[in-house]
Amino acid sequence: MSSKSIGGGQKILVVDDEHMSDLMRSVLRRLETDGFRPIVIAPQGQHVSGDDYETQALFALETERPAAVLLDVRFGEYDTDRFKGLSILKKIVDRDSKMPVLMFTQYAQGPYRDTAVNASLNVSASVDFIDKLASPEEVVLRLRRLIGKAPATIKIGSLFELDAENAAVYAINGGRRDLIREIQGMKLEILSELAAASYRSEGELVPFSRLERFSEGEDSRASLRVRIRELKVSLGRAVSRDFGATELIINVRNRGYRLVHPDD
Amino acid sequence: MNERWLKLLRTGALAVAVIGLLLVVLSPAISEPLSPGTLWWIEPVAYVGAGIFMIGAIVTLTAIRLESRRKAADRDTRSWSQVTQDYFDTFAHDMGRPLRRILGKQREVRALLNETGEPTPRMVAELLDEIEQQAPNFRLMIENVRVLVNLEDQNAKPAVEPVDAAAIIRNISDRYRPIARDRGLDLIWWSEPGEFGLVYGDASALDHVVTNLVDNATKFANEHIEVRLTRNDAHFLVRVWDDGNGIAESHLAHIFDRGWTPELSARSEKQSSGLGLYIASSLSLRCGGQLVVESQHRNGGDSKDHHTMFTLSLPLDNRPVAAQ
């Protein structure tokens, strides 16, 4: 998947007193690489407290209208700021209960997470917790899922584009988008199901039980196999490629199918 | 004696004492029909009543004392556990700080090296990879100790909250896929049905048990790891399967023992703490479920069926019956 297309320029509000640290810099860099626009809260002054972060974060929430918030739990060295992030979280949820918030914290599990879940949130809040030691890729992936479902257009490697809204698949040939007319109906639905699973999680398999509705006749697996072969042939023809058994759409040990993003 | 039996004993003894007291108070009325006009039975009835009252009263007082002692002990245990947990959280946070600095520096160095476009020397690349790969180990180690402290608290109860089990499995898969890839393994997961819905249980516990199982699988698999989430009428199941060489039958009985590792039986140096599977099993039981293992050992032959599969089974709804 083309990484720049993932974020689509969406703003991410970053509220963390360690925003200048190497660890945060690697996360910010990853956000930018994936096409997000991080808005970093950085109060100025000699004695910056958790309250300063809170004030600026809530102001930026109104003015910047971010797609999500990346929020630390512990701010500064003052005892009063030990769990300031939980109080900021509560205020964010009170103002906008649908705002996705990813708590980026040392306290991703355990009693403080439970406290936050039980006391600070309401049912509709879209809040998740991730450990400070998580890789930047994991942080961005989690943010992406918090923000929402698969976008209307999903890139499949740099060779194809699935436009779910207009029910169309395009081949990308040298920057040109060519509609692949023969992929329609069930073939399009199979590709959509596989592409959505792959967008949600690279390792997600679509088991046969979820694909059986696309098959016919007594031997549903054989029928499905035929449809998937036809689908791969159609996709391959559009980019002058021949996708083998271990490319693009693969049968994983008779458990189901998985989409693998093709190389350029 | 547990709390419920003590309460029953107290109630029963109180009832006996009340009966004894009633016999004393009502002895004239009881004796009248037995020996009309003579009142001969008053004293025996009153003495028996007093005896019953005394026994009931003594047992009631003893039960009350035992209950209050038990409550005081519970308070001590709880405060001990909370203090330990607080100390541990501070320790984990402070331990994490230098590690975050090392990890951050490693990522900066990697980014700078990538920017130059020059090939990275092998030893440098290996060092950077090693630092990155140790981060999940550290995360799991800290979590294991935190859960271990919590398991020591006999009064601690699992949380009951709405849990998106598929999201938890997906997150674990995302966390371990890069590690598996670096070790030449393919980690896949799926859920049936696709829209799995919510279950009611302890999200942290589910995350922790499955993380331990997947972490374990990445150490022993040869090529493939599968994580599958399914459900039946009363439970949801997480199966973690790997195509490793399997576990010898003589080892299977010890696999969930605290501190046991395969190296122990081989008398070689321990590669792990032997806590992960013990914690996973104990936590599963605490959450009203169970963790079982099934394995086909390679036995030095060419069998292609060798594998190990852990199955975690937890209730779909762990709320008290009244809340369901």
XYZ file of C-alpha atoms in Angstrom:
588
model
C 0.000 0.000 0.000
C 1.411 3.405 -0.909
C 2.205 4.809 2.497
C 1.510 8.464 1.674
C -2.053 7.583 0.733
C -2.840 6.070 4.155
C -3.167 9.261 6.155
C -4.583 11.443 3.407
C -3.318 14.587 5.168
C -5.459 14.008 8.282
C -4.338 15.918 11.367
C -3.232 14.072 14.501
C -3.061 16.119 17.707
C 0.012 15.004 19.690
C -0.135 15.798 23.422
C 2.969 14.496 25.144
C 5.492 16.320 27.311
C 8.258 14.153 25.802
C 7.499 15.310 22.261
C 11.154 16.281 21.766
C 12.431 12.819 22.711
C 13.965 10.480 20.133
C 11.154 8.015 20.705
C 8.458 10.594 19.910
C 10.451 11.933 16.964
C 10.387 8.472 15.392
C 6.607 8.331 15.854
C 6.154 11.828 14.379
C 8.351 10.887 11.434
C 6.297 7.758 10.807
C 3.052 9.766 10.936
C 4.421 12.133 8.292
C 5.726 9.264 6.144
C 2.254 7.738 6.167
C 0.626 10.989 5.084
C -0.694 12.300 8.417
C -0.122 15.844 9.688
C 0.962 15.780 13.338
C 0.010 18.901 15.336
C 2.330 18.912 18.354
C 1.267 20.682 21.555
C 4.364 22.397 22.901
C 3.722 25.030 25.600
C 6.544 27.545 26.009
C 8.046 28.731 29.285
C 10.385 27.738 32.071
C 7.901 25.945 34.303
C 5.450 24.166 32.055
C 2.854 22.089 33.879
C 0.221 19.570 32.860
C -2.372 22.376 32.991
C -0.531 24.195 30.180
C -0.740 21.093 28.002
C -4.406 20.686 28.873
C -5.299 24.282 27.984
C -3.449 24.214 24.674
C -4.701 20.750 23.743
C -8.349 21.674 24.309
C -7.859 24.904 22.338
C -6.244 23.000 19.443
C -9.079 20.491 19.517
C -11.454 23.343 18.592
C -9.207 25.192 16.148
C -7.409 22.363 14.342
C -10.247 19.809 14.233
C -7.880 16.806 14.264
C -8.893 13.335 13.081
C -7.481 11.799 16.269
C -5.464 12.566 19.403
C -2.282 10.845 20.547
C -2.160 11.481 24.292
C 0.348 10.688 27.027
C -0.835 9.836 30.561
C 1.962 11.213 32.728
C 3.040 14.845 32.372
C 6.113 16.360 33.947
C 7.579 15.578 37.308
C 4.950 17.214 39.527
C 2.933 14.744 41.590
C -0.246 16.567 40.611
C 0.508 15.831 36.951
C 1.139 12.131 37.494
C -2.036 11.160 35.650
C -2.869 14.475 34.015
C -3.470 12.653 30.726
C -6.510 10.924 32.203
C -8.020 14.279 33.137
C -7.269 15.655 29.640
C -8.843 12.513 28.182
C -12.010 13.067 30.203
C -12.280 16.668 29.001
C -11.743 15.633 25.377
C -14.420 12.935 25.669
C -16.801 15.411 27.366
C -16.353 17.873 24.473
C -16.404 15.351 21.635
C -17.404 11.835 22.611
C -16.606 10.478 19.135
C -13.046 11.848 18.994
C -10.599 8.910 18.591
C -7.948 9.078 21.322
C -4.942 6.799 21.489
C -3.374 6.848 24.944
C 0.368 6.475 24.396
C 1.611 5.435 27.760
C 3.664 3.300 30.053
C 0.337 2.447 31.702
C -1.240 0.659 28.723
C -2.350 -2.209 30.984
C -3.119 -2.574 34.637
C -5.053 -0.610 37.235
C -4.556 2.856 35.672
C -5.953 1.676 32.374
C -8.919 0.219 34.269
C -9.351 3.506 36.120
C -9.404 5.395 32.848
C -11.822 2.995 31.222
C -14.178 2.881 34.182
C -14.166 6.457 35.344
C -13.304 8.698 32.437
C -15.107 7.290 29.488
C -18.586 6.854 28.190
C -19.761 4.030 25.987
C -19.432 5.818 22.649
C -15.886 7.052 23.259
C -13.318 5.756 20.827
C -10.323 5.290 23.108
C -7.495 2.804 22.980
C -4.242 2.312 24.870
C -0.815 1.540 23.495
C 2.491 1.003 25.226
C 5.218 3.658 24.922
C 7.592 0.948 23.722
C 5.380 0.066 20.743
C 6.970 0.494 17.334
C 6.027 3.627 15.341
C 4.350 1.342 12.755
C 2.148 -0.166 15.464
C 1.203 3.289 16.766
C 0.179 4.503 13.304
C -1.703 1.293 12.559
C -3.662 1.611 15.792
C -4.432 5.281 15.118
C -5.587 4.411 11.634
C -8.005 1.813 12.956
C -9.298 4.147 15.654
C -10.014 6.832 13.081
C -12.291 4.612 11.095
C -13.093 1.832 8.750
C -11.402 1.186 5.417
C -11.453 4.272 3.183
C -13.539 4.427 0.010
C -10.415 3.784 -2.047
C -7.940 1.094 -1.069
C -4.601 0.812 -2.820
C -3.419 -2.744 -3.474
C 0.319 -2.310 -3.669
C 1.181 0.236 -6.322
C -0.515 -1.769 -9.092
C -4.233 -1.616 -8.290
C -6.810 0.631 -6.705
C -10.130 -0.578 -5.387
C -12.839 2.082 -5.413
C -15.453 0.584 -3.111
C -17.799 3.575 -3.444
C -18.082 3.261 -7.227
C -17.647 -0.533 -7.281
C -14.657 -0.392 -9.604
C -11.101 -1.726 -9.759
C -8.366 0.200 -11.523
C -4.949 -0.861 -12.741
C -2.246 1.741 -12.229
C -0.054 1.830 -15.312
C 2.622 4.484 -15.170
C 0.450 6.849 -13.151
C -2.597 6.226 -15.380
C -5.737 4.633 -13.898
C -7.314 2.050 -16.216
C -10.676 0.592 -15.267
C -10.638 -3.230 -15.220
C -14.130 -3.824 -16.628
C -14.184 -7.596 -16.257
C -13.965 -7.427 -12.451
C -17.553 -7.015 -11.366
C -20.186 -8.819 -9.322
C -18.894 -11.648 -7.160
C -15.278 -11.194 -8.257
C -15.419 -7.589 -7.128
C -17.031 -8.599 -3.829
C -14.338 -11.205 -3.161
C -11.611 -8.656 -3.872
C -13.344 -6.074 -1.636
C -13.576 -8.560 1.252
C -9.913 -9.510 0.933
C -8.753 -5.897 0.514
C -10.739 -4.707 3.554
C -9.243 -7.479 5.732
C -5.764 -6.656 4.493
C -6.298 -2.934 5.179
C -7.464 -3.664 8.745
C -4.530 -5.923 9.507
C -1.756 -7.227 7.294
C -1.951 -10.683 8.871
C -5.720 -11.101 8.659
C -6.956 -14.107 6.726
C -10.468 -14.397 5.297
C -11.580 -17.934 6.196
C -13.573 -20.108 3.796
C -16.678 -19.733 5.966
C -16.762 -16.008 5.085
C -16.179 -16.608 1.383
C -18.598 -19.483 0.854
C -21.379 -17.119 -0.189
C -19.362 -16.365 -3.320
C -19.308 -19.994 -4.433
C -21.756 -22.210 -6.303
C -22.508 -25.909 -6.613
C -21.792 -28.788 -4.280
C -18.054 -28.295 -4.026
C -17.966 -24.738 -2.710
C -14.195 -24.652 -2.273
C -13.537 -25.760 -5.834
C -15.997 -23.144 -7.064
C -14.274 -20.482 -5.001
C -10.891 -21.592 -6.265
C -12.094 -21.101 -9.846
C -13.413 -17.607 -9.115
C -10.201 -16.565 -7.424
C -8.132 -17.912 -10.303
C -10.291 -15.903 -12.738
C -9.881 -12.839 -10.540
C -6.081 -13.189 -10.513
C -6.017 -13.686 -14.279
C -8.120 -10.529 -14.804
C -5.912 -8.491 -12.487
C -2.724 -9.902 -14.044
C -3.901 -9.188 -17.588
C -4.508 -5.551 -16.705
C -0.875 -5.058 -15.663
C 0.702 -7.611 -18.022
C 1.671 -9.911 -15.171
C 1.068 -13.557 -14.369
C 0.367 -13.922 -10.657
C 1.445 -17.331 -9.361
C -0.038 -19.365 -6.488
C 1.989 -17.495 -3.874
C 1.284 -14.006 -5.205
C -1.489 -11.440 -4.800
C -4.228 -13.758 -3.454
C -2.959 -16.854 -1.707
C -4.671 -19.910 -0.307
C -3.270 -20.324 3.213
C -3.023 -24.021 4.035
C -6.665 -24.603 3.139
C -7.839 -22.261 5.921
C -8.871 -19.395 3.663
C -7.446 -16.669 1.445
C -5.242 -13.678 2.036
C -4.362 -10.673 -0.083
C -0.647 -9.987 -0.425
C 0.324 -6.638 -1.832
C 2.163 -7.150 -5.115
C 5.563 -5.642 -5.792
C 5.940 -2.947 -8.408
C -13.707 -21.974 56.627
C -14.791 -19.597 53.910
C -16.891 -16.458 54.248
C -20.127 -18.113 53.153
C -19.903 -20.944 55.704
C -19.042 -18.516 58.487
C -22.129 -16.465 57.652
C -24.282 -19.610 57.656
C -22.817 -20.715 61.000
C -23.460 -17.283 62.534
C -27.065 -17.213 61.321
C -27.717 -20.789 62.462
C -26.163 -20.233 65.905
C -28.150 -17.026 66.358
C -31.346 -18.910 65.550
C -30.431 -21.583 68.136
C -29.768 -18.873 70.766
C -33.131 -17.256 70.020
C -34.882 -20.646 70.396
C -33.111 -21.163 73.747
C -34.181 -17.723 74.916
C -37.771 -18.388 73.850
C -37.734 -21.654 75.864
C -36.648 -19.738 78.999
C -39.186 -16.953 78.515
C -42.019 -19.275 77.586
C -41.183 -22.022 80.147
C -44.307 -21.277 82.321
C -46.556 -21.503 79.288
C -44.842 -24.668 78.056
C -44.891 -26.426 81.451
C -48.573 -25.718 82.119
C -49.966 -28.261 79.601
C -47.282 -30.824 80.651
C -48.154 -30.771 84.419
C -51.315 -28.756 84.923
C -51.409 -26.872 88.220
C -48.012 -28.057 89.594
C -45.534 -25.975 87.489
C -43.077 -28.914 87.905
C -41.773 -28.621 84.315
C -40.888 -24.922 84.520
C -37.365 -25.444 85.827
C -36.291 -28.286 83.443
C -37.648 -26.389 80.423
C -35.948 -23.155 81.566
C -32.606 -24.944 82.209
C -32.675 -26.673 78.797
C -33.586 -23.317 77.194
C -30.732 -21.570 79.013
C -28.296 -24.279 77.913
C -29.390 -23.977 74.283
C -29.162 -20.181 74.526
C -25.623 -20.380 75.945
C -24.422 -22.742 73.205
C -26.043 -20.600 70.484
C -24.619 -17.397 71.946
C -21.075 -18.814 72.253
C -21.083 -20.128 68.683
C -22.529 -16.831 67.395
C -19.850 -14.785 69.154
C -17.115 -17.122 67.899
C -18.411 -16.856 64.318
C -18.562 -13.050 64.578
C -14.993 -12.961 65.902
C -13.754 -15.256 63.123
C -15.526 -13.101 60.523
C -13.993 -9.887 61.826
C -10.530 -11.495 61.960
C -10.972 -12.656 58.401
C -12.035 -9.167 57.250
C -8.994 -7.634 58.967
C -6.742 -10.196 57.260
C -8.390 -9.407 53.910
C -7.760 -5.705 54.479
C -4.100 -6.434 55.236
C -3.747 -8.617 52.144
C -5.442 -6.013 49.956
C -3.315 -3.165 51.229
C -0.188 -5.313 50.849
C -1.161 -6.057 47.268
C -1.952 -2.426 46.509
C 1.310 -1.229 48.003
C 3.243 -3.841 46.027
C 1.358 -2.904 42.864
C 2.076 0.807 43.418
C 5.769 0.166 44.010
C 5.904 -2.053 40.986
C 4.239 0.523 38.722
C 6.755 3.149 39.811
C 9.570 0.670 39.264
C 8.250 -0.298 35.812
C 7.910 3.353 34.808
C 11.429 4.187 35.969
C 12.846 1.028 34.348
C 11.079 1.976 31.148
C 12.679 5.407 30.974
C 16.244 4.310 30.075
C 14.841 1.689 27.755
C 12.718 4.314 25.959
C 15.832 6.453 25.559
C 17.855 3.546 24.106
C 14.997 2.550 21.816
C 14.444 6.146 20.675
C 18.148 6.626 19.980
C 18.263 3.378 17.999
C 15.311 4.518 15.854
C 16.954 7.899 15.229
C 20.227 6.230 14.207
C 18.316 3.873 11.895
C 16.470 6.801 10.292
C 19.713 8.719 9.768
C 21.390 5.671 8.233
C 18.421 5.188 5.904
C 18.627 8.836 4.830
C 22.254 8.440 3.722
C 21.237 5.703 1.279
C 24.497 3.887 2.012
C 24.367 0.181 2.925
C 24.436 -0.298 6.716
C 27.338 -2.423 8.027
C 26.066 -5.869 9.023
C 27.102 -5.622 12.678
C 25.440 -2.227 13.054
C 22.237 -3.495 11.448
C 22.245 -6.530 13.739
C 22.752 -4.366 16.803
C 19.886 -2.050 15.823
C 17.619 -5.046 15.104
C 18.504 -6.631 18.428
C 17.569 -3.485 20.358
C 14.254 -3.210 18.491
C 13.442 -6.888 19.000
C 14.122 -6.768 22.742
C 11.452 -4.083 23.257
C 8.473 -6.513 23.066
C 10.342 -8.918 25.364
C 10.733 -6.150 27.904
C 7.070 -5.162 27.565
C 5.980 -8.744 28.194
C 8.403 -9.252 31.073
C 7.123 -6.148 32.883
C 3.520 -7.185 32.276
C 4.192 -10.725 33.502
C 5.555 -9.456 36.808
C 2.637 -7.021 37.203
C 0.141 -9.834 36.629
C 2.088 -12.117 38.964
C 1.779 -9.550 41.764
C -1.937 -9.311 41.038
C -2.358 -13.107 41.042
C -0.924 -13.239 44.564
C -3.912 -11.242 45.769
C -6.550 -13.853 46.586
C -9.218 -11.161 46.729
C -8.505 -9.641 43.333
C -11.294 -10.223 40.865
C -11.099 -10.041 37.078
C -12.595 -6.970 35.440
C -15.881 -7.365 33.614
C -16.254 -4.939 30.738
C -17.391 -5.022 27.109
C -14.484 -6.431 25.134
C -13.838 -6.391 21.398
C -12.011 -9.728 21.351
C -11.254 -9.568 17.601
C -9.614 -6.134 18.039
C -7.391 -7.504 20.815
C -6.275 -10.464 18.679
C -5.690 -8.105 15.736
C -3.527 -5.815 17.874
C -1.436 -8.740 19.120
C -1.013 -9.983 15.556
C 0.114 -6.507 14.466
C 2.595 -6.352 17.347
C 4.123 -9.770 16.636
C 4.029 -9.888 12.816
C 7.260 -7.888 12.401
C 8.979 -10.100 15.006
C 7.696 -13.249 13.312
C 8.769 -11.923 9.905
C 12.290 -11.258 11.193
C 12.437 -14.879 12.359
C 11.227 -16.153 8.989
C 7.727 -16.973 10.262
C 4.322 -16.195 8.801
C 1.800 -15.136 11.437
C -1.837 -15.023 10.382
C -5.074 -14.639 12.288
C -8.782 -14.721 11.611
C -12.108 -14.715 13.370
C -15.241 -16.706 12.680
C -17.734 -15.114 12.405
C -16.134 -12.098 10.741
C -18.225 -9.641 12.765
C -17.330 -11.189 16.107
C -19.145 -8.672 18.316
C -18.535 -7.905 21.977
C -17.953 -10.301 24.835
C -18.017 -9.398 28.543
C -14.811 -10.102 30.411
C -11.377 -8.806 31.293
C -9.727 -7.162 28.267
C -6.292 -6.883 29.932
C -6.333 -10.548 30.910
C -7.326 -11.667 27.408
C -4.605 -9.483 25.903
C -2.051 -10.829 28.352
C -2.854 -14.532 27.959
C -2.888 -14.421 24.144
C 0.264 -12.271 24.053
C 2.092 -14.932 26.078
C 0.833 -17.687 23.783
C 1.816 -15.837 20.599
C 5.176 -14.850 22.072
C 5.751 -18.508 22.932
C 4.764 -19.587 19.398
C 7.254 -17.167 17.801
C 10.011 -18.960 19.735
C 9.091 -22.491 18.675
C 7.366 -22.325 15.270
C 9.235 -23.513 12.194
C 7.355 -21.491 9.562
C 3.746 -20.825 10.465
C 1.720 -19.436 13.336
C -2.071 -19.241 13.251
C -4.329 -17.453 15.712
C -8.007 -18.249 15.364
C -10.926 -16.704 17.254
C -14.203 -18.631 17.321
C -17.215 -18.964 19.594
C -19.853 -21.446 20.696
C -23.035 -20.893 22.721
C -21.338 -20.118 26.026
C -17.649 -19.504 25.346
C -15.260 -17.884 22.941
C -12.098 -19.709 21.993
C -8.679 -18.477 20.971
C -6.506 -21.148 19.359
C -2.818 -20.429 18.911
C -1.258 -23.026 16.601
C 2.346 -23.349 15.478
C 4.139 -25.844 13.262
C 7.087 -26.234 15.614
C 8.554 -29.581 16.628
C 5.877 -30.062 19.287
C 6.190 -30.883 22.968
C 7.301 -34.286 24.234
C 4.583 -36.101 26.159
C 6.726 -36.181 29.298
C 6.947 -32.365 29.178
C 3.235 -31.747 28.580
C 2.349 -32.427 32.216
C 4.692 -29.638 33.379
C 4.061 -27.042 30.724
C 1.916 -24.844 33.010
C 4.103 -25.307 36.114
C 5.586 -22.150 37.566
C 9.218 -21.733 36.571
C 9.315 -24.843 34.374
C 11.083 -24.566 31.012
C 12.082 -27.286 28.520
C 15.732 -26.574 29.377
C 15.130 -27.699 32.964
C 14.575 -31.301 31.914
C 17.597 -31.100 29.604
C 19.630 -29.606 32.465
C 20.764 -26.805 30.199
C 20.727 -23.040 30.620
C 17.243 -21.552 30.870
C 16.226 -19.452 27.875
C 13.089 -18.046 29.519
C 11.681 -17.429 32.965
C 9.103 -20.215 32.746
C 6.466 -17.768 33.975
C 4.546 -16.994 30.796
C 2.476 -20.175 30.482
C 1.990 -20.450 34.259
C 0.600 -16.912 34.315
C -1.503 -17.528 31.200
C -3.043 -20.632 32.737
C -3.643 -19.043 36.168
C -5.171 -15.929 34.629
C -7.472 -18.031 32.430
C -8.756 -19.902 35.485
C -9.293 -16.663 37.393
C -11.397 -15.365 34.504
C -13.650 -18.431 34.648
C -12.046 -20.145 31.682
C -9.277 -22.588 30.970
C -6.176 -23.039 28.893
C -5.351 -26.428 27.406
C -2.551 -27.646 25.188
C -2.451 -30.302 22.498
C 0.768 -31.220 20.760
C 2.226 -33.664 18.283
C 5.922 -34.149 18.891
C 8.331 -34.661 15.983
C 10.194 -37.447 17.854
C 13.164 -37.123 15.524
C 11.171 -38.576 12.620
C 9.924 -37.035 9.404
C 6.323 -36.644 10.548
C 4.760 -33.586 8.972
C 1.955 -33.422 11.541
C 4.137 -32.050 14.346
C 2.572 -28.971 15.896
C 1.439 -27.383 19.152
C -1.952 -25.848 19.759
C -3.020 -23.915 22.840
C -6.748 -23.360 23.249
C -7.967 -20.618 25.533
C -11.639 -20.849 26.427
C -13.389 -17.970 28.216
C -17.050 -17.234 28.974
C -18.847 -15.071 26.417
C -20.485 -13.188 29.274
C -18.716 -13.076 32.636
C -21.121 -10.593 34.205
C -23.059 -11.670 37.305
C -26.313 -13.352 36.237
C -28.426 -10.421 37.484
C -26.541 -7.966 35.247
C -26.904 -10.027 32.042
